[in-house]
Short mmCIF file of C-alpha atoms in Angstrom, two decimals:
data_model
loop_
_atom_site.label_atom_id
_atom_site.label_comp_id
_atom_site.label_asym_id
_atom_site.label_seq_id
_atom_site.Cartn_x
_atom_site.Cartn_y
_atom_site.Cartn_z
CA MET A 202 115.67 74.53 68.64
CA SER A 203 119.20 74.81 70.09
CA SER A 204 120.08 73.22 73.41
CA ASP A 205 120.41 76.68 74.99
CA SER A 206 116.94 77.67 73.77
CA ALA A 207 115.48 74.38 74.99
CA THR A 208 117.09 74.87 78.39
CA ALA A 209 115.75 78.44 78.63
CA ALA A 210 112.24 77.28 77.66
CA GLU A 211 112.31 74.50 80.23
CA ARG A 212 113.47 76.97 82.88
CA LEU A 213 110.55 79.27 82.01
CA LEU A 214 108.12 76.34 82.17
CA ARG A 215 109.42 75.43 85.62
CA ARG A 216 108.97 79.03 86.74
CA GLY A 217 105.42 79.10 85.32
CA ARG A 218 104.54 75.89 87.17
CA ALA A 219 106.07 77.21 90.40
CA LEU A 220 104.02 80.42 90.15
CA GLU A 221 100.82 78.43 89.56
CA ILE A 222 101.55 76.05 92.45
CA ALA A 223 102.15 79.05 94.75
CA THR A 224 98.86 80.61 93.59
CA LEU A 225 97.05 77.32 94.07
CA ALA A 226 98.41 76.83 97.59
CA TRP A 227 97.57 80.40 98.68
CA ASN A 228 94.01 80.17 97.36
CA VAL A 229 93.35 76.74 98.89
CA VAL A 230 94.17 78.25 102.27
CA GLY A 231 92.26 81.41 101.31
CA VAL A 232 89.03 79.56 100.53
CA VAL A 233 88.98 78.08 104.03
CA VAL A 234 89.90 81.38 105.71
CA LEU A 235 87.38 83.39 103.68
CA ALA A 236 84.60 80.86 104.25
CA VAL A 237 85.05 81.24 108.02
CA LEU A 238 85.32 85.04 107.81
CA ALA A 239 82.34 85.38 105.45
CA VAL A 240 80.08 83.33 107.73
CA SER A 241 81.22 85.07 110.92
CA ALA A 242 80.88 88.56 109.40
CA SER A 243 77.85 87.71 107.21
CA SER A 244 79.72 89.48 104.39
CA VAL A 245 78.66 89.12 100.75
CA ALA A 246 81.93 90.70 99.62
CA LEU A 247 84.06 88.20 101.54
CA LEU A 248 81.88 85.36 100.25
CA GLY A 249 82.35 86.64 96.71
CA PHE A 250 86.07 86.92 97.17
CA GLY A 251 86.13 83.36 98.51
CA LEU A 252 84.29 82.19 95.38
CA ASP A 253 86.77 84.13 93.27
CA SER A 254 89.53 82.22 95.05
CA LEU A 255 87.77 79.00 94.00
CA ILE A 256 87.87 80.27 90.40
CA GLU A 257 91.57 80.98 90.81
CA ILE A 258 92.12 77.43 92.10
CA GLY A 259 90.35 76.07 89.03
CA ALA A 260 92.27 78.40 86.71
CA SER A 261 95.63 77.45 88.24
CA THR A 262 94.77 73.76 87.90
CA VAL A 263 93.84 74.30 84.24
CA VAL A 264 97.11 76.13 83.56
CA LEU A 265 99.19 73.42 85.25
CA TRP A 266 97.40 70.91 83.03
CA GLU A 267 98.01 73.04 79.94
CA LEU A 268 101.71 73.56 80.74
CA SER A 269 102.15 69.78 80.83
CA GLY A 270 101.29 69.54 77.12
CA THR A 271 101.29 71.52 73.91
CA GLY A 272 98.97 72.45 71.07
CA GLU A 273 96.49 75.19 70.23
CA ALA A 274 93.47 72.93 70.81
CA ARG A 275 94.62 72.26 74.37
CA GLN A 276 95.14 75.99 74.96
CA ARG A 277 91.68 76.87 73.60
CA ARG A 278 90.07 74.26 75.82
CA ALA A 279 91.93 75.60 78.86
CA LEU A 280 90.86 79.18 78.12
CA ARG A 281 87.20 78.12 77.70
CA LEU A 282 87.22 76.39 81.08
CA ILE A 283 88.53 79.57 82.73
CA GLY A 284 85.89 81.64 80.89
CA ILE A 285 83.02 79.37 81.99
CA ALA A 286 84.16 79.68 85.60
CA PHE A 287 84.03 83.49 85.31
CA VAL A 288 80.48 83.40 83.91
CA LEU A 289 79.27 81.22 86.80
CA LEU A 290 80.94 83.49 89.36
CA ALA A 291 79.37 86.64 87.84
CA ALA A 292 75.88 85.13 87.76
CA TYR A 293 75.99 83.91 91.36
CA LEU A 294 77.41 87.13 92.78
CA PHE A 295 74.98 89.33 90.85
CA VAL A 296 72.04 87.53 92.47
CA GLN A 297 73.62 87.53 95.95
CA SER A 298 74.65 91.20 95.85
CA SER A 299 71.26 92.31 94.50
CA LEU A 300 69.45 90.46 97.29
CA ALA A 301 71.79 91.98 99.89
CA LEU A 302 71.02 95.51 98.66
CA LEU A 303 67.27 94.93 98.29
CA THR A 304 66.97 93.49 101.79
CA ALA A 305 69.39 96.07 103.31
CA HIS A 306 71.56 93.24 104.60
CA HIS A 307 74.09 94.49 107.19
CA ALA A 308 77.43 92.70 107.42
CA SER A 309 79.42 92.73 110.65
CA PRO A 310 82.75 94.63 110.45
CA SER A 311 85.68 92.21 110.19
CA THR A 312 89.21 93.19 111.23
CA ALA A 313 90.47 89.74 110.23
CA GLY A 314 88.87 90.18 106.81
CA ILE A 315 90.64 93.51 106.36
CA VAL A 316 94.01 91.98 107.24
CA TRP A 317 93.56 88.89 105.05
CA THR A 318 92.39 90.79 101.96
CA GLY A 319 95.22 93.32 102.34
CA VAL A 320 97.91 90.64 102.48
CA THR A 321 96.23 88.69 99.66
CA ALA A 322 96.29 91.77 97.41
CA LEU A 323 100.07 92.10 97.80
CA VAL A 324 100.65 88.38 97.15
CA MET A 325 98.38 88.33 94.07
CA PHE A 326 100.01 91.42 92.52
CA ALA A 327 103.46 89.84 92.91
CA LEU A 328 102.29 86.52 91.39
CA ALA A 329 100.48 88.29 88.54
CA PHE A 330 103.65 90.20 87.61
CA GLY A 331 105.64 86.96 87.54
CA LYS A 332 103.03 85.16 85.41
CA ALA A 333 102.74 88.00 82.89
CA ARG A 334 106.49 88.18 82.46
CA THR A 335 106.90 84.39 82.19
CA GLY A 336 103.89 83.99 79.88
CA ARG A 337 105.20 86.62 77.47
CA ALA A 338 108.64 85.01 77.46
CA LEU A 339 107.07 81.62 76.69
CA GLY A 340 104.55 83.03 74.23
CA ASN A 341 101.87 81.16 76.19
CA PRO A 342 98.39 82.83 76.00
CA VAL A 343 96.92 80.60 78.73
CA LEU A 344 99.55 81.62 81.29
CA ILE A 345 99.17 85.27 80.25
CA THR A 346 95.36 85.06 80.62
CA GLU A 347 95.61 83.35 83.99
CA GLY A 348 98.06 86.06 85.01
CA ARG A 349 95.26 88.55 84.36
CA VAL A 350 92.97 86.41 86.53
CA THR A 351 95.53 86.70 89.33
CA LEU A 352 95.86 90.46 88.77
CA ILE A 353 92.08 90.76 89.01
CA ASP A 354 92.23 88.73 92.21
CA GLY A 355 94.57 91.39 93.62
CA VAL A 356 92.33 94.25 92.42
CA LEU A 357 89.29 92.54 93.89
CA ALA A 358 91.10 92.03 97.18
CA MET A 359 91.67 95.79 97.30
CA THR A 360 88.01 96.42 96.42
CA VAL A 361 86.76 94.08 99.13
CA LEU A 362 89.25 95.64 101.55
CA LEU A 363 87.83 99.11 100.85
CA GLY A 364 84.25 97.84 101.15
CA ILE A 365 84.63 96.17 104.52
CA ALA A 366 86.89 98.99 105.80
CA ALA A 367 84.22 101.57 104.84
CA ASP A 368 81.59 99.47 106.60
CA ALA A 369 83.76 99.14 109.71
CA ALA A 370 84.91 102.78 109.88
CA LEU A 371 81.87 104.65 108.54
CA GLY A 372 78.98 102.22 108.96
CA TRP A 373 78.35 102.12 105.19
CA TRP A 374 76.54 98.74 105.14
CA TRP A 375 75.94 99.02 101.38
CA ALA A 376 79.70 99.16 100.65
CA ASP A 377 79.95 95.39 101.21
CA PRO A 378 77.51 94.27 98.47
CA VAL A 379 78.66 97.10 96.17
CA ALA A 380 82.18 95.69 96.41
CA SER A 381 80.74 92.39 95.16
CA PHE A 382 79.33 94.13 92.10
CA VAL A 383 82.87 95.16 91.20
CA ILE A 384 83.79 91.46 91.19
CA VAL A 385 80.80 90.82 88.88
CA TYR A 386 82.02 93.51 86.47
CA TYR A 387 85.54 92.13 86.25
CA ALA A 388 84.32 88.55 85.92
CA VAL A 389 82.04 89.48 83.00
CA ARG A 390 84.79 91.52 81.34
CA GLU A 391 87.26 88.64 81.50
CA ALA A 392 84.67 86.14 80.21
CA VAL A 393 83.92 88.41 77.24
CA HIS A 394 87.64 88.80 76.56
CA ILE A 395 88.11 85.01 76.57
CA PHE A 396 85.09 84.13 74.41
CA ARG A 397 85.32 87.02 71.94
CA PRO A 398 86.42 85.69 68.53
CA ALA A 399 89.94 86.65 67.54
CA PRO A 400 90.10 89.25 64.73
CA ALA A 401 90.57 87.70 61.31
#
């Protein structure tokens, strides 16, 4: 590898690490904020989004670990850890959302939740774009996969936003747990994508 290529690769690695650190920092704050909002609003959707932020913290930590080394075995191990986290999130939220619907659980409308999820969606979409671009340039499947996790985080933020906004504006109490089922769907889809054997 030429010195120019090595310099470019190192620059991309630094950018990848910076994107992951930014994601990690945002979600650490987000877990605390969402925990408070979920309890105060009794919202399954906000709780689910907070748990998704925990998954994102774990995924970012895994990617930072993976970017510090090389090798396919290390990458496969990192991807499996992200996949396991998605499976656990889907299982927990499926049970919680089902119970909320069966018991007709009513969340309290949350203006703060609407604001936080809206801002989070914008931040996650920007970070996901940066990770996808950097991951492709590096040829790093772990960074690309974690970029999809971040993109999903943005999509889920929008879903939760719509759910709690519908509850607040229209009194649709069921929109909150239904929004959580969307998180379950995406979590299962990503887990399947990670664990599915690569075509021969």
